[in-house]
Coordinates of C-alpha atoms in Angstrom, one line a residue:
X1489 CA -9.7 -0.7 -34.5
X1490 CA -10.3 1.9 -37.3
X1491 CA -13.5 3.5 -36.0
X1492 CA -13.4 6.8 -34.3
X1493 CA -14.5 6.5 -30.6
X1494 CA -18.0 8.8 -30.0
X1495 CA -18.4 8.9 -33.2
X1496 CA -21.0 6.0 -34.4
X1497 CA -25.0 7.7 -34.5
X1498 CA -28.1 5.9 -35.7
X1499 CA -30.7 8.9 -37.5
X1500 CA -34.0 8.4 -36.4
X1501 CA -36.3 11.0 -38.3
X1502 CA -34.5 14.7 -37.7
X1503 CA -32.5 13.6 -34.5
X1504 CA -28.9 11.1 -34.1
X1505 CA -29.0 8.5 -31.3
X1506 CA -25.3 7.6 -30.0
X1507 CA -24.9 4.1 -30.8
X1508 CA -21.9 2.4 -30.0
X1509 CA -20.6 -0.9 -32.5
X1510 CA -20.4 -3.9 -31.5
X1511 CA -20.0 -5.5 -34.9
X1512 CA -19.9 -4.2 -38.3
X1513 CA -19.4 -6.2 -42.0
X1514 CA -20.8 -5.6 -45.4
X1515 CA -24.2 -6.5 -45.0
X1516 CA -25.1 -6.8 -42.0
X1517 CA -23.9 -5.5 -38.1
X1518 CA -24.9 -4.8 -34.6
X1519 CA -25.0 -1.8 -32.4
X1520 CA -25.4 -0.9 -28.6
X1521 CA -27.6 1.9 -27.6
X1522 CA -28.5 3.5 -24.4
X1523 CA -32.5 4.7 -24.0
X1524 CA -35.1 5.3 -22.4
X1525 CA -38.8 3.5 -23.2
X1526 CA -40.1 6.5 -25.0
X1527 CA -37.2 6.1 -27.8
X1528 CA -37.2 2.0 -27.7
X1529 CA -40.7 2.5 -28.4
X1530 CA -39.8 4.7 -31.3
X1531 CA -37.1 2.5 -32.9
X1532 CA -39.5 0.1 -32.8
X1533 CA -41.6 1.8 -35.1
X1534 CA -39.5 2.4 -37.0
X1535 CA -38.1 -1.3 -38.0
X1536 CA -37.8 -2.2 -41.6
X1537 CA -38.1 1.3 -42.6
X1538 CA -34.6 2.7 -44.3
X1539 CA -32.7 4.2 -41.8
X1540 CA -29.1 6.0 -41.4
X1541 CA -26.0 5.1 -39.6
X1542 CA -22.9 7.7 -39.5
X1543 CA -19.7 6.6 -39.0
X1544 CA -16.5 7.7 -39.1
X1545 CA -13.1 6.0 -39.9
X1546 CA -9.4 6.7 -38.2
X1547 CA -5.9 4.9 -38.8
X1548 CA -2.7 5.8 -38.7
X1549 CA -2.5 4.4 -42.4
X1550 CA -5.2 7.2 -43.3
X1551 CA -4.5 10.2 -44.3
X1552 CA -7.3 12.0 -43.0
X1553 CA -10.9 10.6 -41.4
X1554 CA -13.1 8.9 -43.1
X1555 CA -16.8 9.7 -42.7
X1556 CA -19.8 7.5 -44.3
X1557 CA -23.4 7.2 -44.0
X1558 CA -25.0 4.0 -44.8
X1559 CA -28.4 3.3 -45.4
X1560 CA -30.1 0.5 -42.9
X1561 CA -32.9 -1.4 -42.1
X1562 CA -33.4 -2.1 -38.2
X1563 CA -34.0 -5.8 -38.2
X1564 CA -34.1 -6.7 -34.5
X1565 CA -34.4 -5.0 -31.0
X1566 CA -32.9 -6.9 -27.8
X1567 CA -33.9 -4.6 -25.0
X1568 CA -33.8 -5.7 -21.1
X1569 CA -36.0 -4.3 -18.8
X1570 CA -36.7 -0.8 -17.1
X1571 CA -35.7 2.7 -18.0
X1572 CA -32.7 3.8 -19.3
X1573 CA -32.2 0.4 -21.1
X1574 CA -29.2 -0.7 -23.0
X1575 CA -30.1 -1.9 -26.1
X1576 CA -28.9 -4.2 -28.8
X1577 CA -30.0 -3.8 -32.3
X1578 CA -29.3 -5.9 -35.5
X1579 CA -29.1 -4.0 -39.0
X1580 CA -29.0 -4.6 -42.3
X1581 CA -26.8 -2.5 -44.4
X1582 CA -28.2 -1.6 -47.3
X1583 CA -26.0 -1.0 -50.8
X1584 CA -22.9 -0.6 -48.9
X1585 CA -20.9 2.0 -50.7
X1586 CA -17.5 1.2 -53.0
X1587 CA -15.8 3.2 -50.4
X1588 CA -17.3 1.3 -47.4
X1589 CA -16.1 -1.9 -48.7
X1590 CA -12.6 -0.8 -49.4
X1591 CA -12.4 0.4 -45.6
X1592 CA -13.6 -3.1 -44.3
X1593 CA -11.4 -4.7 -46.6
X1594 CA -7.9 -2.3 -45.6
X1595 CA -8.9 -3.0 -41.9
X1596 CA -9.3 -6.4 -42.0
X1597 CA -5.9 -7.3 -43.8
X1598 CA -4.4 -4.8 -41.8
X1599 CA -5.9 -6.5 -38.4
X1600 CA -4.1 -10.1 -40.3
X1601 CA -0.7 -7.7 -40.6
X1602 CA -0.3 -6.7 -37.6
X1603 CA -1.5 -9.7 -35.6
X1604 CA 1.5 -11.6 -37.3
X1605 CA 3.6 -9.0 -36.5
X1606 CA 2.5 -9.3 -32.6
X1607 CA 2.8 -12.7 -32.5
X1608 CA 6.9 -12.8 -34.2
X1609 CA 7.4 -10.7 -31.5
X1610 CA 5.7 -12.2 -28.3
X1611 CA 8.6 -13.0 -26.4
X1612 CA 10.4 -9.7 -27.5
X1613 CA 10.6 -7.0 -24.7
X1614 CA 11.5 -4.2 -27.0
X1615 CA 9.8 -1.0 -25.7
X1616 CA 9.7 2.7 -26.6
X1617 CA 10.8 4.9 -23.9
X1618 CA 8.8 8.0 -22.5
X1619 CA 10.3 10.5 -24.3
X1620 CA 9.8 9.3 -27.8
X1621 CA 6.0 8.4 -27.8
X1622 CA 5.7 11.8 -29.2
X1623 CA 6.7 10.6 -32.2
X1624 CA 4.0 7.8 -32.0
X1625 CA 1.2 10.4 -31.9
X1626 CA 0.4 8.6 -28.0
X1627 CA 0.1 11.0 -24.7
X1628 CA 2.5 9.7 -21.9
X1629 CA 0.1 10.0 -19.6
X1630 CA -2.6 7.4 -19.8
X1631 CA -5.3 5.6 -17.4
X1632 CA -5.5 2.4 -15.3
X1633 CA -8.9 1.0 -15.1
X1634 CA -9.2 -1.4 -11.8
X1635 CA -12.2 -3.8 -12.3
X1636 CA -14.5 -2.8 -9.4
X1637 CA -12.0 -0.1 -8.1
X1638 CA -11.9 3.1 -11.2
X1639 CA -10.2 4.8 -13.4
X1640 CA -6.4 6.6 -12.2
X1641 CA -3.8 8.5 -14.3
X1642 CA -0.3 7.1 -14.7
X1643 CA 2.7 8.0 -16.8
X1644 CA 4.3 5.4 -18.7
X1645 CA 8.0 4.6 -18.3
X1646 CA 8.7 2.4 -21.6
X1647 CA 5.7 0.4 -24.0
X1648 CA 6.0 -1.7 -26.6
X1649 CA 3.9 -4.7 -28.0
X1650 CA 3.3 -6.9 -25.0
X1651 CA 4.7 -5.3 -22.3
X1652 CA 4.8 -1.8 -20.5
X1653 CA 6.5 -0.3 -17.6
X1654 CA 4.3 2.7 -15.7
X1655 CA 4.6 4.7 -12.7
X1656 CA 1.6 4.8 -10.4
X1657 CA 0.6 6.6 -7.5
X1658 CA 1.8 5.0 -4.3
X1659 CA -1.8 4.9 -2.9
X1660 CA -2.8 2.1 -5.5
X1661 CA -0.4 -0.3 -4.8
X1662 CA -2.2 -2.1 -1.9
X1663 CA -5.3 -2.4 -4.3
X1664 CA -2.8 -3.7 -7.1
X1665 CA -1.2 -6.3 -4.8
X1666 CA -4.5 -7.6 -3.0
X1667 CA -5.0 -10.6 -6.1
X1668 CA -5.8 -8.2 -8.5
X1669 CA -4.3 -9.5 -12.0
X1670 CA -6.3 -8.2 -15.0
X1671 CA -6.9 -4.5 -15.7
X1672 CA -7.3 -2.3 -18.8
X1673 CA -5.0 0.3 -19.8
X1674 CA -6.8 3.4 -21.8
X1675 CA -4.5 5.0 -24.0
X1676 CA -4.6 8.6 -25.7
X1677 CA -3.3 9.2 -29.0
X1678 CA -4.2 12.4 -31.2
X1679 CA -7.2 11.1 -32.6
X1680 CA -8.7 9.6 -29.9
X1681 CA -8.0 6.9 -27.2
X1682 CA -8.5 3.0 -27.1
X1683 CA -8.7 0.4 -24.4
X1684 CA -5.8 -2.7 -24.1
X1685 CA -5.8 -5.8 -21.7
X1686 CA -3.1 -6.5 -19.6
X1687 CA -2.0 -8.1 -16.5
X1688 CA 0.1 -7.4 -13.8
X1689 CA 3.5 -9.2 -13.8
X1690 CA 6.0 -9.4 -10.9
X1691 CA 5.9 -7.4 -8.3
X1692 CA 5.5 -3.3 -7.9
X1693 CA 8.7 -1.7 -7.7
X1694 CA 9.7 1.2 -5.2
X1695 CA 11.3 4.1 -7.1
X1696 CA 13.6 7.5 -6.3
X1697 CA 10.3 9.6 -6.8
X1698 CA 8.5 10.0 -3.4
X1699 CA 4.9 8.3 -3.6
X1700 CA 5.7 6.6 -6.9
X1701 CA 5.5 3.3 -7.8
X1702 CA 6.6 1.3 -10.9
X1703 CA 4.1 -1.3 -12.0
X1704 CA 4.9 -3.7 -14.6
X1705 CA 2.3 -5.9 -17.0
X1706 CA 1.8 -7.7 -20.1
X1707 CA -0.3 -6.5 -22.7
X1708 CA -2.3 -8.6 -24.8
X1709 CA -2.2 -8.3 -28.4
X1710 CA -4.3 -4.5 -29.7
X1711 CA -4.3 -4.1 -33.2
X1712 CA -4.4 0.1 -32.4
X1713 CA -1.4 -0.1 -29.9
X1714 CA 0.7 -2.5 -32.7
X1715 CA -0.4 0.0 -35.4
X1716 CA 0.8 2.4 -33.8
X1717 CA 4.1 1.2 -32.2
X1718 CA 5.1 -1.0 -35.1
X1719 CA 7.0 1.1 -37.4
X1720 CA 9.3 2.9 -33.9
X1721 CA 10.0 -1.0 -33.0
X1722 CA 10.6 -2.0 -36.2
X1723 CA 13.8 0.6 -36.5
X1724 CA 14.7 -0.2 -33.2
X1725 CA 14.9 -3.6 -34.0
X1726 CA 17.2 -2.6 -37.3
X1727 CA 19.2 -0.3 -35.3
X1728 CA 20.2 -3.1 -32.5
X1729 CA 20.0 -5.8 -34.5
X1730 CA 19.0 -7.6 -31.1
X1731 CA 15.6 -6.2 -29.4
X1732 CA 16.4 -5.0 -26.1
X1733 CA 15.3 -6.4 -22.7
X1734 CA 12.9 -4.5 -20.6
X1735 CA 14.3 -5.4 -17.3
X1736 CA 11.6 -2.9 -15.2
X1737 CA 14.8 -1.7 -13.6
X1738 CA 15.2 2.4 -12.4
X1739 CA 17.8 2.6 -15.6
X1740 CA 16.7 4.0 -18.3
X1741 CA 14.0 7.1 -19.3
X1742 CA 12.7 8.7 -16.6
X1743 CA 9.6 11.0 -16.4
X1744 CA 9.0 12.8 -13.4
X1745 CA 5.5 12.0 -11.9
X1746 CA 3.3 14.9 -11.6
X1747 CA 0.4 13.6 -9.8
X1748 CA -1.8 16.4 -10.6
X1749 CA -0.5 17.5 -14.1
X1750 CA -2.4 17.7 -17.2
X1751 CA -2.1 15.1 -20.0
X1752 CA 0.8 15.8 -23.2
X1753 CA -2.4 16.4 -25.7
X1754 CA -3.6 18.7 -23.4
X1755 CA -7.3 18.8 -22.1
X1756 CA -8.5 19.3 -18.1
X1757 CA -5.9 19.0 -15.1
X1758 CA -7.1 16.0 -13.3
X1759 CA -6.3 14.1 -10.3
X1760 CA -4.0 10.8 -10.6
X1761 CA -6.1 8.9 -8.7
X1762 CA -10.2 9.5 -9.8
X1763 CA -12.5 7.8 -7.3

């Protein structure tokens, strides 16, 4: 939560390697590159020399990106073997800017906010319908990743905190019911996309669309999704005075399922089912 996706590069003389983080704090963190024997050999050169790190900073409680460079030393290198290695590398920040700490410190309280929030509202089923994600900055349409299967479009029905209704090609459901429980959801929202556990609950529901099914999970607890979603169930929940039941019925917000349509925030047509 809080760093831009694609957006985390280690400087190595006049070049940027794409590093992705794997922890960060004030003094110290860890990062995870992909490359080849020629540049592991180079980072390794290049360890406790002063180095640069660029990141770059997004939340809904910003009001615009954040972008840093901090000065590191490259303390360790855990490589594997072969080509085309991915590797982990320990860092030491170096004089961590005023600003850097203040983002740390924002995220981490926020991460304590908003996990509280979560868990008040773990047996709540109050969900925001299709047509006012908008609103929420998130695209509709989002992706299912199947461990050991792939990656396939779906539009969602209703999400909320820990639980979301979504309609799904009619081709995955034999995958879906063959023991598979766990799966990722990847979500778009205007300034990027994030990834949030869930598992399949009950069984997948015919609908009156032709080749669509409706597949309901929980969703365990993402600080991004309950960043985001927060403040719509929040006046939801002052509006009802009683959150409202997501029953996974066909009742309700409707989308109609175009399995080769685009995404809301735009971008390439794609398939709904990617192989």
């Amino acid at each position: 939560m809080g760093l831009k996706k694609r957006h985390t590069f280690i400087k190595l003389k006049d070049f940027f390697l794409y590093a992705v983080p794997v922890k960060i704090g004030f003094t110290s963190g860890k990062i995870l590159l992909s490359m080849s024997e020629r540049e592991i050999a180079l980072l390794e050169s290049m360890k406790e020399s002063p180095q640069q790190l660029r990141m770059r900073f997004v939340s809904p409680r910003f009001s615009h990106e954040i972008g840093l460079f901090l000065k590191i030393l490259i303390k360790q290198i855990h490589s594997g073997n072969g080509a085309g290695n991915a590797v982990l590398v320990d860092l030491k920040i170096l004089s961590p800017s005023d600003d850097f700490k203040t983002i740390l410190i924002d995220l981490f309280q926020l991460y304590e906010e908003l996990e509280q929030a979560w868990e008040a509202r773990k047996e709540s089923r109050t969900g925001i319908p299709t047509r006012l994600l908008q609103q929420a900055e998130i695209s509709s349409a989002l992706h299912l990743i199947i461990p050991g299967s792939g990656r396939y479009r779906c539009l969602v029905k209703e999400i909320g905190l820990t639980t979301c209704s979504l309609y799904i090609s009619k081709s995955l459901a034999p995958a879906l019911n063959n023991g598979i429980e766990q799966l990722s959801l990847e979500v778009v929202w205007s300034q990027g996309s994030f990834l949030v556990q869930a598992a399949i609950t009950g069984t997948i529901q015919d609908t009156h669309q032709e080749g669509v099914k409706l597949l309901t999970a929980e969703l365990q607890f993402s600080p991004a999704l309950t960043d985001l979603l927060l403040p719509m169930i929040r006046m939801i929940e002052e509006r009802t005075g009683d959150p409202p039941r997501e029953d996974g019925g066909e009742n309700g917000d409707s989308q109609s399922y175009n399995a080769q349509g685009g995404d809301s925030q735009g971008g390439d047509t794609e398939e709904a089912e990617i192989t």
